[in-house]
Coordinates of C-alpha atoms and ligand atoms in Angstrom, one line a residue:
Chain A
M1 CA -4.6 -20.4 -135.1
S2 CA -5.4 -19.2 -132.2
L3 CA -9.1 -17.8 -130.8
E4 CA -9.6 -14.3 -131.9
L5 CA -10.7 -12.1 -128.4
V6 CA -13.4 -9.5 -129.6
C7 CA -13.6 -7.2 -126.9
P8 CA -15.7 -4.2 -126.0
A9 CA -15.2 -0.7 -126.4
G10 CA -18.3 1.9 -125.3
T11 CA -16.3 4.8 -125.7
P12 CA -12.5 5.9 -127.5
S13 CA -10.8 5.5 -124.2
A14 CA -12.1 2.2 -123.6
L15 CA -10.8 1.4 -126.9
R16 CA -7.6 2.3 -126.3
A17 CA -7.6 0.4 -122.8
A18 CA -9.3 -2.9 -124.6
V19 CA -6.3 -2.2 -127.5
E20 CA -3.3 -1.7 -124.6
A21 CA -4.7 -4.4 -122.9
G22 CA -4.2 -7.0 -125.7
A23 CA -7.6 -7.5 -127.8
H24 CA -7.2 -8.7 -131.1
S25 CA -10.4 -7.2 -132.1
V26 CA -12.8 -4.3 -130.1
Y27 CA -16.3 -3.5 -131.3
C28 CA -18.0 0.0 -130.5
G29 CA -21.2 1.5 -132.0
F30 CA -22.3 5.2 -132.9
R31 CA -24.2 7.4 -130.8
D32 CA -27.5 6.6 -131.9
E33 CA -30.0 4.1 -132.2
T34 CA -28.5 2.2 -134.6
N35 CA -26.9 -0.1 -131.5
A36 CA -27.7 -2.2 -129.0
R37 CA -26.0 0.0 -126.3
N38 CA -27.6 3.1 -126.6
F39 CA -27.1 4.8 -123.3
P40 CA -26.6 8.1 -122.8
G41 CA -23.0 9.2 -122.9
L42 CA -21.7 6.4 -124.3
N43 CA -20.5 5.3 -128.0
F44 CA -18.6 6.8 -130.7
S45 CA -19.2 10.3 -133.4
P46 CA -18.2 9.3 -136.8
D47 CA -14.9 11.2 -136.5
E48 CA -14.4 9.4 -133.2
L49 CA -14.6 5.9 -134.5
V50 CA -12.1 6.8 -137.5
E51 CA -9.5 8.1 -134.5
G52 CA -10.4 4.4 -133.0
V53 CA -9.6 2.7 -136.4
R54 CA -6.5 4.5 -136.9
F55 CA -5.4 4.0 -133.4
A56 CA -6.5 0.4 -133.1
H57 CA -4.4 -0.6 -136.9
A58 CA -1.7 1.1 -135.2
H59 CA -1.5 -1.5 -132.8
G60 CA -2.4 -4.5 -135.1
T61 CA -6.2 -4.8 -133.6
K62 CA -9.1 -5.0 -136.1
V63 CA -12.5 -3.0 -135.0
L64 CA -16.0 -4.4 -135.6
V65 CA -18.7 -1.5 -135.5
A66 CA -22.1 -2.6 -134.1
I67 CA -25.0 -1.9 -136.2
N68 CA -27.6 -3.7 -134.9
T69 CA -30.9 -3.0 -134.2
F70 CA -33.8 -3.3 -136.1
A71 CA -34.6 -0.3 -138.9
K72 CA -37.3 1.5 -138.6
A73 CA -40.1 1.1 -141.7
G74 CA -39.6 4.1 -143.8
A75 CA -36.5 5.7 -141.7
M76 CA -33.7 3.7 -142.6
D77 CA -31.7 6.8 -142.8
A78 CA -29.8 6.5 -139.7
W79 CA -28.5 2.7 -140.5
K80 CA -27.5 4.0 -143.7
A81 CA -25.5 6.9 -142.3
A82 CA -23.8 4.2 -140.1
L83 CA -22.9 1.9 -142.7
A84 CA -21.4 4.6 -144.7
N85 CA -19.3 6.0 -141.8
A86 CA -18.1 2.7 -140.5
E87 CA -16.8 2.0 -144.3
K88 CA -15.4 5.2 -144.7
A89 CA -13.3 5.3 -140.9
G90 CA -12.2 1.6 -142.3
A91 CA -13.9 -0.4 -140.2
D92 CA -12.7 -4.5 -140.5
A93 CA -16.6 -5.4 -140.3
V94 CA -20.0 -4.3 -139.4
I95 CA -22.2 -6.6 -136.9
L96 CA -25.6 -6.2 -138.2
A97 CA -29.0 -7.8 -137.5
D98 CA -31.7 -6.5 -139.7
L99 CA -32.9 -8.2 -142.8
A100 CA -33.2 -4.7 -144.3
V101 CA -30.0 -3.1 -142.9
L102 CA -28.2 -6.7 -144.5
D103 CA -29.8 -6.0 -147.9
H104 CA -28.5 -2.2 -148.1
A105 CA -24.6 -3.2 -147.0
A106 CA -24.5 -6.6 -149.3
T107 CA -26.0 -4.2 -152.2
H108 CA -23.9 -0.6 -151.5
H109 CA -21.1 -1.5 -149.5
P110 CA -20.0 -4.8 -150.8
N111 CA -16.9 -4.6 -149.6
L112 CA -17.3 -4.5 -146.3
R113 CA -17.2 -7.8 -144.4
L114 CA -20.7 -8.5 -142.5
H115 CA -20.8 -10.4 -138.8
L116 CA -24.6 -11.4 -137.7
S117 CA -25.4 -10.1 -134.6
V118 CA -26.5 -12.1 -132.0
Q119 CA -29.6 -10.1 -131.6
A120 CA -30.5 -12.1 -134.8
A121 CA -30.4 -14.9 -133.1
A122 CA -29.7 -17.5 -135.8
A123 CA -29.3 -20.6 -134.3
T124 CA -29.5 -23.1 -136.5
P125 CA -27.6 -23.9 -139.7
E126 CA -30.4 -23.2 -142.1
A127 CA -30.6 -19.9 -140.8
I128 CA -27.3 -19.6 -140.7
A129 CA -26.9 -20.7 -144.6
F130 CA -29.3 -18.0 -145.5
Y131 CA -27.5 -15.3 -144.1
A132 CA -24.6 -16.4 -145.7
D133 CA -25.9 -17.5 -149.1
T134 CA -28.3 -14.2 -149.5
F135 CA -25.6 -11.8 -147.7
G136 CA -22.2 -13.1 -147.7
V137 CA -22.1 -12.8 -144.1
K138 CA -18.7 -14.4 -143.1
R139 CA -19.3 -14.9 -139.1
I140 CA -22.5 -15.7 -136.8
V141 CA -22.5 -14.3 -133.0
M142 CA -23.9 -17.1 -131.4
P143 CA -27.3 -16.6 -129.2
R144 CA -26.1 -17.5 -125.8
V145 CA -28.5 -20.2 -125.3
L146 CA -26.4 -23.5 -127.1
S147 CA -24.7 -25.7 -125.2
V148 CA -20.9 -26.7 -126.0
E149 CA -21.9 -29.5 -128.3
E150 CA -24.7 -27.5 -129.7
I151 CA -22.0 -25.1 -130.6
A152 CA -19.9 -28.5 -132.1
K153 CA -22.6 -29.8 -134.3
L154 CA -23.6 -26.7 -135.7
N155 CA -19.8 -25.6 -136.5
A156 CA -20.0 -29.0 -138.9
A157 CA -23.0 -28.3 -140.7
I158 CA -22.2 -24.7 -141.8
N159 CA -19.0 -22.8 -143.4
V160 CA -19.2 -19.2 -141.7
E161 CA -17.0 -18.4 -138.3
T162 CA -18.5 -18.5 -135.5
E163 CA -18.2 -16.0 -132.5
A164 CA -19.1 -16.9 -128.5
F165 CA -19.9 -14.9 -125.9
V166 CA -17.4 -16.0 -122.9
F167 CA -17.8 -13.1 -120.2
G168 CA -20.2 -10.2 -119.1
G169 CA -23.9 -9.9 -118.4
L170 CA -26.0 -12.3 -119.7
C171 CA -29.3 -11.5 -121.1
P172 CA -30.9 -14.5 -121.0
M173 CA -33.8 -14.5 -123.7
T174 CA -33.2 -16.3 -127.1
E175 CA -31.7 -12.7 -128.2
G176 CA -33.7 -10.0 -130.2
R177 CA -37.1 -11.7 -128.8
C178 CA -37.7 -10.1 -125.6
S179 CA -40.6 -7.9 -124.4
L180 CA -39.9 -7.1 -121.0
S181 CA -38.2 -3.5 -121.5
S182 CA -40.9 -2.8 -123.9
Y183 CA -43.9 -3.7 -121.9
A184 CA -42.3 -1.7 -119.0
T185 CA -40.4 1.3 -120.6
G186 CA -41.7 1.4 -124.3
K187 CA -38.3 1.0 -125.2
S188 CA -36.7 -2.1 -126.2
P189 CA -33.1 -3.4 -127.0
N190 CA -34.2 -4.4 -130.6
L191 CA -35.7 -0.8 -131.8
T192 CA -34.1 1.8 -129.6
G193 CA -31.0 0.0 -128.5
V194 CA -31.2 0.0 -124.9
C195 CA -33.1 -2.5 -122.3
S196 CA -34.7 -0.7 -118.7
P197 CA -33.2 2.9 -120.3
P198 CA -32.0 5.1 -117.7
E199 CA -34.3 7.3 -117.8
H200 CA -37.0 5.1 -116.5
V201 CA -34.5 3.9 -113.7
A202 CA -34.8 4.8 -110.1
Y203 CA -33.5 3.6 -107.1
T204 CA -34.8 4.5 -103.5
E205 CA -33.6 3.7 -100.0
D206 CA -35.5 3.2 -96.9
K207 CA -35.2 1.7 -93.7
N208 CA -35.9 -1.8 -95.6
G209 CA -33.2 -1.2 -98.1
T210 CA -32.9 0.0 -101.6
A211 CA -35.7 -0.2 -103.9
T212 CA -35.2 -0.5 -107.8
R213 CA -38.0 0.8 -109.7
L214 CA -38.6 0.5 -113.4
N215 CA -40.8 3.2 -115.2
G216 CA -42.9 3.0 -111.4
F217 CA -42.8 -1.0 -111.4
T218 CA -40.7 -2.3 -108.5
I219 CA -38.5 -5.3 -109.3
D220 CA -36.1 -6.1 -106.8
R221 CA -35.3 -4.5 -103.5
F222 CA -32.1 -5.4 -101.9
G223 CA -30.7 -4.8 -97.9
A224 CA -27.9 -3.1 -97.1
G225 CA -24.3 -5.2 -98.1
E226 CA -26.7 -7.3 -100.7
Q227 CA -25.2 -7.9 -104.4
A228 CA -27.1 -5.8 -106.7
G229 CA -27.9 -6.5 -110.2
Y230 CA -28.8 -4.7 -113.7
P231 CA -32.0 -2.8 -113.5
T232 CA -33.6 -5.3 -116.1
L233 CA -37.0 -7.3 -115.6
C234 CA -35.5 -10.8 -116.3
K235 CA -33.5 -10.1 -113.1
G236 CA -36.2 -8.7 -110.7
R237 CA -37.3 -10.5 -107.9
F238 CA -40.9 -11.5 -107.8
V239 CA -43.7 -13.5 -105.7
A240 CA -44.7 -16.4 -107.2
G241 CA -46.2 -19.5 -106.1
G242 CA -45.8 -17.8 -102.2
K243 CA -42.4 -17.5 -102.8
T244 CA -40.2 -14.2 -103.5
F245 CA -37.3 -15.1 -105.9
Y246 CA -35.6 -14.4 -109.3
L247 CA -38.4 -15.9 -111.4
F248 CA -36.8 -15.6 -114.9
E249 CA -32.6 -15.4 -114.2
D250 CA -30.5 -14.9 -111.1
P251 CA -28.4 -11.5 -111.2
V252 CA -25.0 -13.4 -112.6
S253 CA -22.5 -12.6 -115.2
L254 CA -21.5 -14.8 -117.7
N255 CA -18.0 -16.4 -117.1
A256 CA -17.2 -19.8 -119.7
A257 CA -13.1 -19.3 -119.4
S258 CA -13.3 -22.7 -118.1
L259 CA -14.8 -23.4 -121.3
I260 CA -12.1 -21.7 -123.3
A261 CA -10.4 -24.8 -124.5
A262 CA -13.9 -26.9 -125.2
L263 CA -15.1 -23.8 -127.7
A264 CA -11.6 -23.9 -129.3
K265 CA -12.3 -27.9 -130.0
A266 CA -15.9 -27.3 -130.7
G267 CA -14.7 -25.1 -133.7
V268 CA -15.2 -21.5 -132.7
T269 CA -13.1 -18.8 -133.8
A270 CA -13.8 -15.5 -131.7
L271 CA -14.7 -15.3 -128.1
K272 CA -16.6 -12.0 -127.1
I273 CA -16.4 -10.2 -123.9
E274 CA -19.8 -8.1 -123.1
G275 CA -19.5 -4.6 -121.6
R276 CA -19.5 -1.9 -124.0
Q277 CA -21.4 0.4 -121.0
R278 CA -18.6 -0.7 -118.5
G279 CA -15.8 1.5 -118.0
K280 CA -12.0 1.2 -118.9
G281 CA -10.7 0.3 -115.7
Y282 CA -13.5 -3.1 -116.3
V283 CA -12.4 -3.2 -119.6
A284 CA -8.6 -3.6 -119.4
E285 CA -8.9 -5.8 -116.4
V286 CA -11.0 -8.2 -118.2
V287 CA -9.3 -8.2 -121.7
R288 CA -5.8 -8.7 -119.8
T289 CA -7.1 -11.7 -118.1
F290 CA -8.8 -13.5 -121.1
R291 CA -5.8 -12.7 -122.9
A292 CA -3.6 -14.6 -120.5
A293 CA -6.4 -17.5 -120.5
V294 CA -6.2 -17.8 -124.5
E295 CA -2.5 -17.8 -124.7
A296 CA -2.3 -20.3 -122.1
I297 CA -4.0 -22.6 -123.3
D298 CA -2.3 -22.0 -126.8
A299 CA 0.7 -23.3 -124.9
G300 CA -1.4 -26.1 -123.8
G301 CA -0.7 -24.6 -120.5
T302 CA -3.2 -24.9 -117.5
E303 CA -6.1 -22.6 -117.3
V304 CA -5.8 -19.2 -115.8
E305 CA -8.3 -18.8 -112.6
V306 CA -10.5 -16.1 -114.4
G307 CA -13.4 -16.4 -112.1
R308 CA -11.5 -15.4 -109.0
L309 CA -9.3 -12.7 -110.8
L310 CA -12.5 -11.0 -111.8
S311 CA -15.0 -11.8 -109.3
G312 CA -15.2 -8.4 -108.0
L313 CA -16.5 -7.2 -111.7
V314 CA -19.7 -9.4 -111.9
E315 CA -22.8 -8.4 -111.8
G316 CA -24.7 -10.0 -108.4
G317 CA -21.3 -11.1 -107.4
R318 CA -21.7 -14.1 -108.9
Q319 CA -20.7 -16.0 -112.3
T320 CA -22.4 -18.8 -114.4
S321 CA -21.5 -20.5 -117.4
G322 CA -24.8 -20.0 -118.9
A323 CA -26.2 -22.3 -121.5
Y324 CA -22.5 -23.6 -122.1
K325 CA -23.3 -26.5 -119.5
K326 CA -27.3 -26.6 -119.6
T327 CA -28.4 -26.7 -116.1
W328 CA -32.3 -25.4 -117.1
R329 CA -34.7 -25.2 -113.9
Chain B
M1 CA -30.9 5.9 -93.2
A2 CA -26.8 6.0 -92.6
E3 CA -24.6 4.0 -94.6
H4 CA -21.4 2.5 -94.0
F5 CA -19.0 1.9 -96.7
R6 CA -15.7 -0.2 -96.9
G7 CA -12.9 2.2 -97.8
E8 CA -13.8 5.0 -95.5
L9 CA -11.0 7.2 -94.3
P10 CA -10.0 6.5 -90.8
R11 CA -11.2 8.7 -87.8
F12 CA -8.0 10.9 -87.7
L13 CA -8.3 12.0 -91.4
R14 CA -11.8 12.9 -91.1
I15 CA -10.7 15.0 -88.7
L16 CA -7.7 16.6 -90.5
A17 CA -10.3 17.2 -93.4
A18 CA -12.7 18.8 -91.2
P19 CA -11.5 22.4 -92.0
A20 CA -12.0 21.9 -95.8
G21 CA -15.5 22.5 -95.0
F22 CA -14.4 26.2 -94.6
L23 CA -12.1 26.9 -97.4
P24 CA -12.9 28.4 -100.7
L25 CA -13.0 24.9 -102.1
G26 CA -16.0 25.6 -104.7
P27 CA -14.8 28.4 -106.2
A28 CA -11.6 26.8 -106.7
L29 CA -13.2 23.9 -108.2
T30 CA -15.6 25.5 -110.1
M31 CA -12.4 27.4 -111.7
A32 CA -11.0 23.6 -112.5
V33 CA -14.0 22.3 -114.3
R34 CA -14.0 25.6 -116.3
R35 CA -10.7 25.3 -117.3
F36 CA -10.7 21.5 -118.2
A37 CA -13.9 22.5 -120.7
R38 CA -11.8 24.9 -122.2
R39 CA -9.4 22.3 -122.6
K40 CA -11.4 19.3 -123.8
P41 CA -14.9 20.2 -124.6
A42 CA -15.2 17.0 -126.2
V43 CA -16.1 15.7 -122.7
F44 CA -19.1 18.4 -122.3
D45 CA -20.4 17.3 -125.9
R46 CA -20.6 13.6 -124.6
L47 CA -22.3 15.2 -122.2
G48 CA -24.9 17.2 -123.9
E49 CA -28.5 17.9 -122.0
Y50 CA -27.2 16.2 -119.0
G51 CA -24.8 18.9 -118.4
K52 CA -27.2 21.0 -116.7
C53 CA -28.5 18.8 -114.1
S54 CA -27.3 19.1 -110.4
F55 CA -25.1 16.2 -108.8
L56 CA -25.0 16.0 -104.9
I57 CA -21.8 14.0 -104.4
E58 CA -21.5 13.0 -100.5
P59 CA -18.3 11.8 -99.4
S60 CA -19.5 9.6 -96.7
D61 CA -16.3 9.8 -94.5
L62 CA -16.6 13.7 -94.7
D63 CA -18.7 16.3 -93.3
V64 CA -18.9 18.0 -96.4
S65 CA -20.8 17.6 -100.1
F66 CA -20.5 18.8 -103.1
L67 CA -23.1 20.2 -105.4
M68 CA -22.2 20.2 -109.0
V69 CA -23.8 21.5 -112.3
P70 CA -21.1 20.2 -115.2
D71 CA -22.4 22.7 -117.9
G72 CA -18.9 23.0 -119.7
V73 CA -17.4 26.8 -119.3
R74 CA -20.7 27.8 -117.4
A75 CA -20.0 25.0 -114.9
E76 CA -20.5 25.6 -111.0
V77 CA -19.2 23.4 -107.8
K78 CA -20.4 24.6 -104.7
C79 CA -19.1 22.7 -101.3
L80 CA -21.4 22.3 -98.8
R81 CA -21.6 21.6 -94.6
R82 CA -22.6 18.2 -94.9
R83 CA -26.1 18.6 -93.0
A84 CA -27.2 21.2 -95.3
S85 CA -30.4 19.7 -96.8
Q86 CA -30.0 19.8 -100.6
T87 CA -31.7 18.4 -103.3
A88 CA -30.8 17.8 -106.4
D89 CA -31.4 15.7 -109.7
V90 CA -28.6 13.1 -108.7
T91 CA -27.1 12.1 -105.1
V92 CA -23.8 9.8 -105.8
R93 CA -22.8 8.8 -101.8
G94 CA -19.6 6.7 -101.2
P95 CA -16.3 6.6 -99.7
L96 CA -13.8 9.7 -101.1
L97 CA -11.3 7.3 -102.0
V98 CA -13.5 5.7 -104.3
L99 CA -15.6 8.5 -105.3
L100 CA -12.1 9.9 -106.5
G101 CA -11.5 6.5 -108.4
L102 CA -14.5 6.6 -110.2
L103 CA -13.0 10.3 -111.8
D104 CA -9.8 8.8 -112.6
G105 CA -11.3 5.5 -114.2
T106 CA -9.5 3.4 -111.5
F107 CA -13.0 1.8 -110.2
D108 CA -15.9 0.6 -112.4
G109 CA -18.9 2.4 -111.9
D110 CA -21.2 -0.8 -112.1
A111 CA -19.0 -3.1 -110.2
L112 CA -19.0 -0.2 -107.5
F113 CA -22.6 -0.5 -107.9
F114 CA -23.3 -4.1 -107.8
N115 CA -20.6 -4.7 -104.5
R116 CA -22.6 -1.6 -103.0
A117 CA -19.5 0.2 -102.6
I118 CA -21.6 3.4 -103.6
S119 CA -25.0 4.5 -103.5
V120 CA -27.3 6.2 -105.8
S121 CA -30.4 8.0 -106.3
G122 CA -32.3 10.8 -108.4
R123 CA -32.1 10.7 -112.3
T124 CA -30.1 7.5 -113.4
D125 CA -30.0 8.9 -117.0
A126 CA -27.9 11.8 -115.9
L127 CA -25.4 9.9 -113.8
V128 CA -25.1 7.4 -116.3
A129 CA -24.2 10.1 -118.9
L130 CA -21.9 11.7 -116.7
R131 CA -20.3 8.4 -115.5
N132 CA -19.5 7.9 -119.2
S133 CA -18.4 11.0 -120.3
I134 CA -15.9 11.1 -117.5
E135 CA -15.0 7.9 -118.1
D136 CA -13.8 8.8 -121.6
A137 CA -12.3 12.1 -120.7
E138 CA -9.4 10.5 -118.9
L139 CA -9.3 12.7 -116.1
T140 CA -6.0 13.2 -114.3
P141 CA -5.3 15.2 -110.9
A142 CA -3.2 17.5 -113.2
D143 CA -6.5 18.3 -115.0
F144 CA -7.8 19.5 -111.8
V145 CA -4.9 21.7 -111.0
G146 CA -4.1 23.1 -114.6
A147 CA -0.6 21.9 -114.3
T148 CA 1.1 20.5 -117.7
G149 CA 4.4 19.6 -119.1
S150 CA 6.8 17.7 -116.5
L151 CA 5.1 19.6 -113.7
G152 CA 2.0 17.9 -114.6
K153 CA 3.9 14.4 -114.6
L154 CA 4.7 14.9 -111.2
V155 CA 1.2 15.8 -110.0
D156 CA 0.3 12.9 -111.8
R157 CA 2.4 10.6 -110.1
S158 CA 2.5 11.9 -106.7
V159 CA -1.4 12.0 -106.2
I160 CA -2.1 8.8 -108.1
G161 CA 0.9 7.0 -105.9
G162 CA -0.7 8.7 -102.8
L163 CA -4.3 7.5 -103.7
G164 CA -3.3 3.9 -104.1
L165 CA -1.6 3.8 -101.0
A166 CA -4.4 5.8 -99.3
R167 CA -6.9 3.3 -100.9
R168 CA -4.8 -0.3 -99.6
F169 CA -4.3 1.7 -96.0
T170 CA -8.2 2.2 -95.9
G171 CA -9.4 -1.1 -97.4
S172 CA -11.1 0.6 -100.1
P173 CA -11.9 -1.9 -103.1
I174 CA -9.3 -3.0 -105.4
P175 CA -10.4 -3.4 -109.2
G176 CA -11.0 -6.9 -110.0
E177 CA -11.3 -8.5 -106.2
P178 CA -14.8 -8.8 -104.7
S179 CA -15.4 -6.9 -101.8
Ligands
SF4_401 S1 -35.1 -7.9 -120.0 FE1 -33.3 -9.3 -119.9 S2 -33.4 -10.9 -121.3 FE2 -35.1 -8.9 -121.8 S3 -33.7 -7.8 -123.3 FE3 -33.3 -6.6 -121.4 S4 -31.7 -8.1 -120.2 FE4 -32.2 -9.3 -121.9

């Protein structure tokens, strides 16, 4: 069976763009802290999700709803409402990370198909078996820290589907375990659904170029014409050992298009494209290009030159195959 | 600091556009945004409290700029002579054709920012909210002039075709390609 292409939709119009560009599935979230892309002006109201599911299903595309932040102790109502609204809208699956949310879904929404979010960072057969046996999870979105060989070994040791990121922004830490944004701003991707919240980001220009500030901390400075990246601490430039450089990670985007065949051989069911915060221009372009790449490989053809076709859309103007081909510093 | 962006209008077109500073563009654009708010209120719901923020849009290749408060049916757009020193919650600067491409979704805002085709300053949260709301609005040129039906389709076809040609002519970034 062909690989399933799972594509981002930050807004109803991006959902339509993804569906029309050939997405097999789209993933999206509600306009609140229950999903890990909680940016202003982004995401779906319950009514918009109903309409989005109707549109996607009419075109043979599935809708997966990300409810993948960690619920607050004693204040789970938003997560419970999100699960109920996803089921009411006819979602094909929900993507969850938190144990309490998984338990609530398994107990109160037994007909909802459960996928485990990358935020849960399940990367061992033991962890995956726990989620599968305890909550009936059917698919794991794998953290972006595994090589293709490790994914092949993992797939041989588990009996649920796996989904691998193939394109888009990289969160280089073991997913869901980064405190950089919390340290600088008091808000984190895991709890409030946003890393480097935009209300804490400021760009200031002077004769030396543009400085990026996160809640008062200067995290990067780039000259006129120099490619820029997302304003996250992991991609900031700092002085260490007398040198100024990207200490944790360069501003690059993941592009594993050249590994699609290898990922399929390693037993991966679905390929995921990151980018719910991106515009419909990005969504349409990336989805169309990857759909052609997947079909070319299915047909035994040659690789599509995804890197060249999408080079104008990527962070920092550069692309990497990330941990899939491991070359850590 | 003077910044030069790829895709700016050539000099002769800038001269042709100069009288725009004297036309009653502000009231016309105010009416267009308000009309749009009446037709598609969901766009302004998505924008929420950020509708009350002021956005200064500075085409780097024209001598006019636009100050907009996109507060639904109370929206206000002012057309300013460039040198008027104006403060706003958010300032976005870039070539006119690129800024128009952001409006209709031709360009991805993040990609333009990565490639330094636009520059931004001020309240990033307000800009992100506006960008996402516009993104979802699926704005077409006909929305701005209030044309519907076959007249609307004609307006869209002509303006979008014209903008595409102009972008190729000026060397604007092409979606998906590096600048
Ligand atoms: S700072 Fe970087 S690694 Fe940490 S959550 Fe944000 S994007 Fe991920």
